[in-house]
Coordinates of C-alpha atoms in Angstrom, one line a residue:
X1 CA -5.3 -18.6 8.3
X2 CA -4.6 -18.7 11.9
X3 CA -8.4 -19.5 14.1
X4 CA -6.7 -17.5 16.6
X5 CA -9.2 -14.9 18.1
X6 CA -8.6 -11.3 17.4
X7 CA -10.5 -9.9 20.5
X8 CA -8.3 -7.9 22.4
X9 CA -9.5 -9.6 25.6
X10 CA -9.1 -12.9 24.1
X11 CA -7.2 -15.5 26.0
X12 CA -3.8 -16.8 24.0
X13 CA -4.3 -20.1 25.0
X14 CA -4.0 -21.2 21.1
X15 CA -0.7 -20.7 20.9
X16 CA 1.9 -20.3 17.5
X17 CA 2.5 -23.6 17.7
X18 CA -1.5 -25.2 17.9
X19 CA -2.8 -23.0 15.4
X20 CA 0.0 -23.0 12.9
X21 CA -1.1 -23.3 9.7
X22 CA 1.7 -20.9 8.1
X23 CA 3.7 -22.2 4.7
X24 CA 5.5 -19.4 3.6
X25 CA 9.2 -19.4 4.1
X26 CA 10.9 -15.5 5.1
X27 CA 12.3 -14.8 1.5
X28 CA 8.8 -15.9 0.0
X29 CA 7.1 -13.6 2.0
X30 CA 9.9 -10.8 0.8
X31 CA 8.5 -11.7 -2.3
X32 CA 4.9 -11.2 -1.9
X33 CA 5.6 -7.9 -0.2
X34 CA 7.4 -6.3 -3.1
X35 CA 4.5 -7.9 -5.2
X36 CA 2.3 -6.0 -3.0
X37 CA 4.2 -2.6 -3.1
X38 CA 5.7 -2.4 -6.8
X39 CA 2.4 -0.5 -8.7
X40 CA 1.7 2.3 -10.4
X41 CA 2.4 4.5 -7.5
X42 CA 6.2 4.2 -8.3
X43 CA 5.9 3.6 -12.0
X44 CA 4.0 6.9 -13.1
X45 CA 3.4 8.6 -9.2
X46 CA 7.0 8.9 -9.1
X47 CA 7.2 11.3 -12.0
X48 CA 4.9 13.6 -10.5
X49 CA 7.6 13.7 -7.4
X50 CA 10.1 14.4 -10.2
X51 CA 8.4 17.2 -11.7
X52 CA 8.3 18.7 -8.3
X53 CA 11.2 18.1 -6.8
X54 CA 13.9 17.8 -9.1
X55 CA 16.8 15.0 -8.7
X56 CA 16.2 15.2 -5.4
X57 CA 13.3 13.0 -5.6
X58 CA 15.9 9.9 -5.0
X59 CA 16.6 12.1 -1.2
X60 CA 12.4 11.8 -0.6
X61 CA 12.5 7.8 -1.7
X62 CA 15.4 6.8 0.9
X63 CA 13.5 8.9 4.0
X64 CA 10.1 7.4 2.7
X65 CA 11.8 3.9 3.2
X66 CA 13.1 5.5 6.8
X67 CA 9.3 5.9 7.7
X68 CA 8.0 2.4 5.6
X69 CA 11.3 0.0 7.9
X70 CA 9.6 2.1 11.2
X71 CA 6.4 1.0 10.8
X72 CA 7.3 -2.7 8.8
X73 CA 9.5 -3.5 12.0
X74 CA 6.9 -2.8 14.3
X75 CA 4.2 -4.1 12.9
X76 CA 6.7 -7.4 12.8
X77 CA 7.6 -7.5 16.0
X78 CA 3.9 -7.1 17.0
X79 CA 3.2 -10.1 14.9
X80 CA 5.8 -12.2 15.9
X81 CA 5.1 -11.5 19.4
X82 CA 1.6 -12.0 19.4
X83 CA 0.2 -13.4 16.2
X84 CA -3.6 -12.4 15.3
X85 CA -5.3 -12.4 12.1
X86 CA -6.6 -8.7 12.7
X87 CA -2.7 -7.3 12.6
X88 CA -2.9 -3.8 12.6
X89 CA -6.4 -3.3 13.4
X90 CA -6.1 -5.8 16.5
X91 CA -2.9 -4.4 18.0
X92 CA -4.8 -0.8 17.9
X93 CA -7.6 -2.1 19.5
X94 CA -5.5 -3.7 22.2
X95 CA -3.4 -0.9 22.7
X96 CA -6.1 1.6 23.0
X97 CA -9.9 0.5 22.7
X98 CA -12.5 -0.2 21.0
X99 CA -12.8 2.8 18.9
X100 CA -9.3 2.3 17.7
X101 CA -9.5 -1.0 16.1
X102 CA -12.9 -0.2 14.5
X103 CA -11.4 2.8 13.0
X104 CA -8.0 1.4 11.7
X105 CA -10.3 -1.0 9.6
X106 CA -12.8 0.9 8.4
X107 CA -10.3 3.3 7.5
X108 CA -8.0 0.9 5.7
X109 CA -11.0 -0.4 3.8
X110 CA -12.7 2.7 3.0
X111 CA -9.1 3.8 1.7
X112 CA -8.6 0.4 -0.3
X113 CA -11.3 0.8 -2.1
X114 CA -10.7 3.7 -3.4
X115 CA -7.3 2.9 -4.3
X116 CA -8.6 -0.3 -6.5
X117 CA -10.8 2.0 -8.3
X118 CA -8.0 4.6 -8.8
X119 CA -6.1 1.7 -10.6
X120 CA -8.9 -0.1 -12.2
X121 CA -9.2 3.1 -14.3
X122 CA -5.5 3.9 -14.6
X123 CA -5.2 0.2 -16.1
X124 CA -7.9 0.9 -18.6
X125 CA -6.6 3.7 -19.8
X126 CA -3.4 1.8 -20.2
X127 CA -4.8 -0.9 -21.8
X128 CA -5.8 1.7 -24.7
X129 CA -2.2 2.2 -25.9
X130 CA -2.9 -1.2 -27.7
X131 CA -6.4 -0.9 -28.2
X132 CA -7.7 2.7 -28.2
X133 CA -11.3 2.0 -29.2
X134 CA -12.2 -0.2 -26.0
X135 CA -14.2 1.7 -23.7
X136 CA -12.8 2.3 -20.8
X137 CA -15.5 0.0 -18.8
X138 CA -14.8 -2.7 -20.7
X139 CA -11.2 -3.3 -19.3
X140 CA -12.1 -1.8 -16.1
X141 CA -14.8 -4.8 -15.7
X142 CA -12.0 -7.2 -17.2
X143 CA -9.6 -6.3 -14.7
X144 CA -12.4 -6.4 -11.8
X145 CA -13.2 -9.7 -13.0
X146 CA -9.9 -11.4 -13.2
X147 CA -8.5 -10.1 -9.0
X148 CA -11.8 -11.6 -8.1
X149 CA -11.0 -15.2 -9.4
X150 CA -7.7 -14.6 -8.4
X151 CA -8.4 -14.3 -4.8
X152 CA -10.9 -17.5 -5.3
X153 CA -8.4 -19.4 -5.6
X154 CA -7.3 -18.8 -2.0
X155 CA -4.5 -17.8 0.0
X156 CA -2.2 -20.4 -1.9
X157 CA -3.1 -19.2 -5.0
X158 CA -2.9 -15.7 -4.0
X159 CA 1.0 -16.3 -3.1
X160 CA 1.7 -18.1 -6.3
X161 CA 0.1 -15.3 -8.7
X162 CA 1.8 -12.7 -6.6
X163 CA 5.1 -14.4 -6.7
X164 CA 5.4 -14.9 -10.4
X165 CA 3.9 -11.1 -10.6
X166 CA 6.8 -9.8 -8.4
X167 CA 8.9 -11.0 -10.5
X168 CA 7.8 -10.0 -13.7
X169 CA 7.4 -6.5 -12.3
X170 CA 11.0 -6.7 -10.7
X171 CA 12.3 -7.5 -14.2
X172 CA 11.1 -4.7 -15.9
X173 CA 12.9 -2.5 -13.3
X174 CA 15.9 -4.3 -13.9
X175 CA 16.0 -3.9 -18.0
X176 CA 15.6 0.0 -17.2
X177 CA 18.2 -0.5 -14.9
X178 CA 20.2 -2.0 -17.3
X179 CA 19.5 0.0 -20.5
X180 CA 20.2 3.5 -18.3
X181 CA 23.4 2.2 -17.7
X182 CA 24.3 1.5 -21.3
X183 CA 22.5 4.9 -22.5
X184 CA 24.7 6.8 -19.7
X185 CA 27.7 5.1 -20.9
X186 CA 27.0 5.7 -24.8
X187 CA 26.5 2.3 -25.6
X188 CA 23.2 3.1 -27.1
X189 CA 22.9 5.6 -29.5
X190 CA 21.1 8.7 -28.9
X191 CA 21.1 12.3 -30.6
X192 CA 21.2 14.5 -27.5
X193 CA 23.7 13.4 -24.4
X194 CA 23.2 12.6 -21.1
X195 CA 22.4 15.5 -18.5
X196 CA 24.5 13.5 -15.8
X197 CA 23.2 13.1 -12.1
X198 CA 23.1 17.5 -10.3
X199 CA 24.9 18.4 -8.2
X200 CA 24.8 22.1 -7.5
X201 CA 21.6 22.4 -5.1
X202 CA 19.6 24.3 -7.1
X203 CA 19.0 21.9 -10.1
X204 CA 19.5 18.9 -7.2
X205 CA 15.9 20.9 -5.3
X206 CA 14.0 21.7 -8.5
X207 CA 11.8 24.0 -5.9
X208 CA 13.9 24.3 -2.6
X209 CA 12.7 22.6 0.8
X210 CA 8.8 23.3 -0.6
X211 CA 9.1 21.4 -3.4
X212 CA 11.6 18.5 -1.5
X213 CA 8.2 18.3 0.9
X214 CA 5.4 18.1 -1.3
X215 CA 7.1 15.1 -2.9
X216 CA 7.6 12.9 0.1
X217 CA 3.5 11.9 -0.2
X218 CA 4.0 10.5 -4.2
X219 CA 7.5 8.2 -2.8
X220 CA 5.2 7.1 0.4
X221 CA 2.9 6.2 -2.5
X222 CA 5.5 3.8 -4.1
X223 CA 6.4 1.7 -0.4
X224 CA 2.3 1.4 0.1
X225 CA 0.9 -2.1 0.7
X226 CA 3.1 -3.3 3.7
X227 CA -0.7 -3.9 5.6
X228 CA -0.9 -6.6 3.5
X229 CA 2.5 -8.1 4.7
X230 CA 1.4 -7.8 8.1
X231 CA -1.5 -9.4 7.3
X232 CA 0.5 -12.1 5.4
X233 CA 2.7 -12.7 7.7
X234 CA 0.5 -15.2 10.0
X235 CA 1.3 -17.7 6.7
X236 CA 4.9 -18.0 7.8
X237 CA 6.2 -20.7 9.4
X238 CA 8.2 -19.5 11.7
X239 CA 6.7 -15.8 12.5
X240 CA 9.7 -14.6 14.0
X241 CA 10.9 -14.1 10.5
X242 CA 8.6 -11.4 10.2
X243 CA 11.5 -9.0 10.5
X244 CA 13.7 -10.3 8.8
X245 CA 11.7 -10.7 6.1
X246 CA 10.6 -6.9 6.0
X247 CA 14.3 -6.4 6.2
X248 CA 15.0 -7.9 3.0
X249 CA 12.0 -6.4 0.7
X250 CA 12.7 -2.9 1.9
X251 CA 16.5 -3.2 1.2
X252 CA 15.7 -4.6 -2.0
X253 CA 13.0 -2.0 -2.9
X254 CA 14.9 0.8 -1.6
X255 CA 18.1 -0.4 -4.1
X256 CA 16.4 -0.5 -7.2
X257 CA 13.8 2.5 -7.1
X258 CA 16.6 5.3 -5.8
X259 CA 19.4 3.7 -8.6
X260 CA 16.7 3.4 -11.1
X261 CA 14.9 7.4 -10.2
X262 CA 18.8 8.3 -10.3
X263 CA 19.5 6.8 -13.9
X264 CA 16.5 8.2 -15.1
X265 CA 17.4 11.9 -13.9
X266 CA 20.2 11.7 -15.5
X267 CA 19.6 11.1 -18.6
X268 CA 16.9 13.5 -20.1
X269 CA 16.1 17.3 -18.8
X270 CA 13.6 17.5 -15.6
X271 CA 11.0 19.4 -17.7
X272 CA 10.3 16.7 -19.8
X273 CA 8.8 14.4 -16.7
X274 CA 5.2 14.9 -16.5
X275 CA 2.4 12.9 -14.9
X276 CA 1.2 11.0 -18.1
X277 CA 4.1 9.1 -18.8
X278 CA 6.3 7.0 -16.7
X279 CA 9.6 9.0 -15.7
X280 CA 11.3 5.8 -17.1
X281 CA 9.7 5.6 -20.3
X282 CA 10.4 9.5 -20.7
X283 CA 14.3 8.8 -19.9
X284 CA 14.9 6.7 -23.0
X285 CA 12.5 8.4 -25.1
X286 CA 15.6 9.9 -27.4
X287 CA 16.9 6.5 -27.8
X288 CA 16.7 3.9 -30.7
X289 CA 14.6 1.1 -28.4
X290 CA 10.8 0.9 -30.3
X291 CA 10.0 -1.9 -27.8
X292 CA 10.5 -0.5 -24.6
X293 CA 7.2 1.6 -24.5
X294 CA 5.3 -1.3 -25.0
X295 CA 7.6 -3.3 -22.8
X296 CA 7.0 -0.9 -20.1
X297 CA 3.4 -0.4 -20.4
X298 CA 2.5 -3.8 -20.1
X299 CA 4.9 -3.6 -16.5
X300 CA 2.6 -1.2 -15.3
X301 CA 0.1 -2.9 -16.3
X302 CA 1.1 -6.1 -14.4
X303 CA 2.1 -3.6 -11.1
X304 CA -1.5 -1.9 -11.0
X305 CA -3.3 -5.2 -11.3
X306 CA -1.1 -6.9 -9.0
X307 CA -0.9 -4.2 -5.9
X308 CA -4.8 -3.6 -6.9
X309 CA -5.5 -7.6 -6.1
X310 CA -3.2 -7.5 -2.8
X311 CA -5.3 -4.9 -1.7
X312 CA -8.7 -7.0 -2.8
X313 CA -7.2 -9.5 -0.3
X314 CA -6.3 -7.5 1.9
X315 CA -9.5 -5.8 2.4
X316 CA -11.7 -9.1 2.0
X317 CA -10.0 -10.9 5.0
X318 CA -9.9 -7.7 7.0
X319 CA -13.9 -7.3 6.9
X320 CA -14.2 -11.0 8.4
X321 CA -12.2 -10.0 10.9
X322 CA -13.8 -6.8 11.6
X323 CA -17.2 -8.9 11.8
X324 CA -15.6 -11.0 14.3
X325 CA -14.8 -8.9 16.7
X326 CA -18.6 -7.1 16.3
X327 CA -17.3 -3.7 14.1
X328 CA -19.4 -5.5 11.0
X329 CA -22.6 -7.5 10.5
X330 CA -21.9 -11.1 11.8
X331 CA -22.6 -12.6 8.2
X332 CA -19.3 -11.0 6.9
X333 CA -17.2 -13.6 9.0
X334 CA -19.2 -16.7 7.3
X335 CA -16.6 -18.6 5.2
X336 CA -17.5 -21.4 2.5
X337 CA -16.0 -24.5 2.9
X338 CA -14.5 -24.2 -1.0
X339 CA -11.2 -23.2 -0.2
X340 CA -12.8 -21.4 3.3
X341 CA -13.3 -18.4 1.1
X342 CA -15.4 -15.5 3.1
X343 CA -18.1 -14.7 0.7
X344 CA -20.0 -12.1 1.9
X345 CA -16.5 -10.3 2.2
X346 CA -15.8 -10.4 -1.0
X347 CA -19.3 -9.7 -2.4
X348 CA -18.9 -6.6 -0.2
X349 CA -15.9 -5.8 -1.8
X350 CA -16.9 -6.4 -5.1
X351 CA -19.9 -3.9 -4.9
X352 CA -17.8 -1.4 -3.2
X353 CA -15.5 -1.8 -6.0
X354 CA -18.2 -1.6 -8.8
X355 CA -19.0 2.1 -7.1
X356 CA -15.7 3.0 -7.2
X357 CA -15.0 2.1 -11.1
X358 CA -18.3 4.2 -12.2
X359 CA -16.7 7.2 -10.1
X360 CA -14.2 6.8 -11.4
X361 CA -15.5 6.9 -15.0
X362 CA -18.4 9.7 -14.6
X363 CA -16.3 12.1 -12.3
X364 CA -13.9 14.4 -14.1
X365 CA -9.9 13.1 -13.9
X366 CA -9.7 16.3 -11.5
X367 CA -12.0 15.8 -8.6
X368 CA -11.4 11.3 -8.6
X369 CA -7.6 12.3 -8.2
X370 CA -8.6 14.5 -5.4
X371 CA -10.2 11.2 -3.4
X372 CA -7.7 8.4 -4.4
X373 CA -4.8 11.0 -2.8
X374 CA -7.5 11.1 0.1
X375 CA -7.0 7.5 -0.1
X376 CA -3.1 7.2 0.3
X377 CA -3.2 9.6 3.0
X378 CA -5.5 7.7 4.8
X379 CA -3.1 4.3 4.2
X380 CA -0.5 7.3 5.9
X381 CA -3.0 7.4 9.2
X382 CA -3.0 3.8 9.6
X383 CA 0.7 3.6 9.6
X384 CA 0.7 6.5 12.3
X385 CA -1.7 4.2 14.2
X386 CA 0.7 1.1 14.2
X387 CA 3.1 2.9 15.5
X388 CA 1.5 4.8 18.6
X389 CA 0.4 1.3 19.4
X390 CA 3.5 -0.4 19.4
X391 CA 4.5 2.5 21.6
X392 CA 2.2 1.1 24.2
X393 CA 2.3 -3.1 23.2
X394 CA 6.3 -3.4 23.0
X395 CA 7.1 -0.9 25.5
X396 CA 9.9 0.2 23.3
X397 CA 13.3 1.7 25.0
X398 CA 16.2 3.3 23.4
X399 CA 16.8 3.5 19.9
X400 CA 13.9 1.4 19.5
X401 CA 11.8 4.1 20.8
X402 CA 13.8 7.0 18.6
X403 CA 13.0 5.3 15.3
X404 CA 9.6 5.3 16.3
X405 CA 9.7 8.8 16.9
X406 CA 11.3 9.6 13.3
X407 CA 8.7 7.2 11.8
X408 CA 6.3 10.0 13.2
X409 CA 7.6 12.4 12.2
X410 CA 8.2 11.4 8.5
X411 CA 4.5 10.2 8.4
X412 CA 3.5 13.4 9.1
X413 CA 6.1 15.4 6.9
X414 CA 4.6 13.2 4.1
X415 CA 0.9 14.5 5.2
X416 CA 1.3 17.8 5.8
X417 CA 3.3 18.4 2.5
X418 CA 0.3 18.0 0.3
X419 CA -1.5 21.5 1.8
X420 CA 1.5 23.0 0.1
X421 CA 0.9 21.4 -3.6
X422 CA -2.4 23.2 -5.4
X423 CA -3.0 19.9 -7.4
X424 CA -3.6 17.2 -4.2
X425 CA -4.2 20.1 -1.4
X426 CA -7.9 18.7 -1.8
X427 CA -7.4 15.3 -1.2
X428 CA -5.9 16.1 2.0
X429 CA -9.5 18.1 3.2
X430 CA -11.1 14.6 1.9
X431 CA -9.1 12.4 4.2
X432 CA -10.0 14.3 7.1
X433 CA -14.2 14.2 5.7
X434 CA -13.5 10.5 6.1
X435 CA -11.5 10.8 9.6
X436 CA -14.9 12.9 10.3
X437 CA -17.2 10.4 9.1
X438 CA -15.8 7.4 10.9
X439 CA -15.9 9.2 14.0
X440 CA -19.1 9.7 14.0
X441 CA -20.0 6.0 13.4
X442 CA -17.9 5.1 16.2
X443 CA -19.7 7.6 18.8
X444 CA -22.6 6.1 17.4
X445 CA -21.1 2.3 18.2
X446 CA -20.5 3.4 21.3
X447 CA -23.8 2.4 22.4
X448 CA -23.5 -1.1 21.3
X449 CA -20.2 -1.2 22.4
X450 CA -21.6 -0.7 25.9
X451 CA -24.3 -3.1 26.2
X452 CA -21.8 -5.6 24.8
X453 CA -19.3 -5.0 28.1
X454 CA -22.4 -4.5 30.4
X455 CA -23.5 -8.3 29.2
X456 CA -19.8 -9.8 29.6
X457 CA -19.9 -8.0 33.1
X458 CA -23.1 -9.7 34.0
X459 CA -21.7 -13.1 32.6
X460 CA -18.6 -12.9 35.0
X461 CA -21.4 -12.3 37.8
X462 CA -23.1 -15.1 36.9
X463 CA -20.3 -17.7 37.1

């Protein structure tokens, strides 16, 4: 990682150049960041959006990856532009204050948390198609257990794992891919035909404009985890990449989760997709292929562990920056000398993590789906945030400035839509407990903040 200070007022005397330490070419770090995004949100979320909204669900993934290349591109010009560990979090702070920066990282690891419990649990369950007599805590603890060693072995080994994950995960899309086309085509035989792709608009909008709304949140869901790429992207060697790079995983993304939703809506009815069962594994239930469920089950698998250990990372290097710039106890930003590993971080993660699993296990399905959709929305407020501060740090002009604008308003589309679904409407009146919450602690920093700036002042004096 870059030693390049993340204060806002920090000088930038260390420039790219003395404190490059980046390794990662532009089409590794496309790699990583569909590592980072493919998860269960796209392999099972994704049904839920089809149960809503019809075939029109493949309409709410291309505007979702609208919004995700708004904030991706600005987040990469920020980066390339000036280059600080804090990414997000920094650029908030510098475009508007203190406060700002504290509550972008609190908020993105309160939210991350949350999330890694959400999939700890969903993996478990998983995990019980093989082995139903586990108990659930028993893989749970497995999982916890095996991101933790993961990110031991540093940020190295963190790109290496996620690589080869990417593309295990990116193969399984492709063999659906593949199969859908020969099912659609008759090459594989099946007792009941294809439905073919809708066209007429009301089997296209399973429940009009409503229903086309509440289902932007769940394909937000599946382009989550482009934090981490900002985060990532001080590891490149040339950091002007940065947006190229974006370029490329979003395009990539965006090919094979609107062809694949497409296939799949074609071939079975839409009330057969439910939130229980991948759409995909649903679309070739009525065909001769006994290894695909277990094919496919293990992909999830691979896509909740690996997004859940991006997010470990993510969180764990976020925290020593937070302590750095004073929004966390000092001790958080000690790193051991073995592979310059924050510990404290991580042990903070862990615990947080541990809380999260036993939630997740005592609560009732109902009320922990009600916090981890508090959790993605939040992920939704952090994106807001990078964009109103590239508003202010690039200055943008033009058309620049106009897909920022749209970026916006999708975000806020994607929000919104979940007061008008029963099912998540709660999570939304979560989010803004936790909005509430961190707002609080910050007027409570405030104090601190300004005995900090009243001691700087009287250092300036002094010299």
């Amino acid at each position: 990682m870059s030693k390049v200070s993340c204060s806002p007022g920090a000088s930038n005397q260390k420039s790219s150049k003395e404190s490059d330490e980046g390794k990662l070419k532009w089409w590794q770090l496309s790699i990583v960041g569909v590592g980072c995004t493919i998860g269960t949100g796209y392999f099972l979320g994704s049904g839920i959006g089809v149960g809503i909204t019809g075939p029109s669900i493949v309409f709410s993934f291309l505007l979702a990856a609208l919004g995700t290349y708004t904030v991706f591109n600005v987040l990469a010009k920020m980066t390339a532009e000036d280059p600080q560990e804090g990414s997000f979090c920094y650029y908030a702070r510098k475009a508007y204050g203190k406060w700002a920066g504290f509550s972008c990282g609190w908020n993105y690891w309160c939210s991350n948390i949350l999330i890694m419990g959400s999939q700890l649990t969903a993996l478990s369950i998983l995990s019980r198609f093989w082995f139903p007599n586990v108990p659930l805590w028993l893989f749970a603890s497995m999982y916890a257990l095996l991101a933790i060693i993961v990110v031991l072995t540093g940020t190295s080994g963190f790109d290496k794992i996620e690589n080869l994950l990417a593309i295990i995960k990116f193969s399984a899309i492709i063999m659906f891919i593949i199969l859908a086309i020969a099912a659609l085509y008759g090459w594989i035989h099946s007792d009941k035909n294809p439905n073919g792709f809708p066209l007429k608009m009301n089997e296209l909008f399973h429940d009009g404009f409503r229903g086309f709304w509440a289902s932007l949140i769940y394909a937000y869901y599946a382009y989550g985890g482009i934090e981490v790429i900002g985060l990532m992207a001080m590891q490149l060697k040339d950091r002007s990449d940065a947006p190229k790079s974006g370029k490329i995983m979003l395009l990539g993304l965006t090919t094979v989760y609107v062809l694949s939703l497409g296939l799949a809506v074609s071939l079975v009815p839409i009330d057969l997709f439910h939130e229980k069962e991948s759409p995909f594994v649903t679309a070739l239930t009525n065909y001769n292929l006994p290894f695909f469920p277990h094919v496919f089950n293990g992909a999830i698998i691979i896509a909740g562990f690996s997004t859940m250990t991006a997010s470990l990372y993510g969180v764990t290097n976020l925290l020593v920056t937070l302590s750095k710039d004073g929004d966390a106890p000092k001790v958080f930003a000690k790193k051991l000398k073995f592979k310059n590993l924050p510990l404290a971080s991580l042990g903070l993660a862990t615990v947080g993590l541990l809380a999260s699993i036993i939630t997740a296990l005592l609560l009732p399905g109902k009320i922990y789906e009600y916090i981890t959709t508090a959790a993605g929305i939040l992920i939704l407020y952090n994106w807001f945030f990078i964009i109103i501060s590239s508003l202010r740090i690039l200055k943008s002009k033009g058309w620049s400035k106009v897909l920022s604008y749209i970026g916006i308003a999708l975000i806020v589309a994607a929000i919104t839509g979940t007061l008008l679904e029963r099912a998540i409407r709660p999570g939304f009146f979560v989010s803004i407990l936790f909005i509430g919450i961190i707002f609080l602690v910050c007027l409570k920093m405030r104090k601190y903040w300004n005995q900090e700036k009243s001691k700087q002042k009287t250092k300036l004096k002094y010299y």
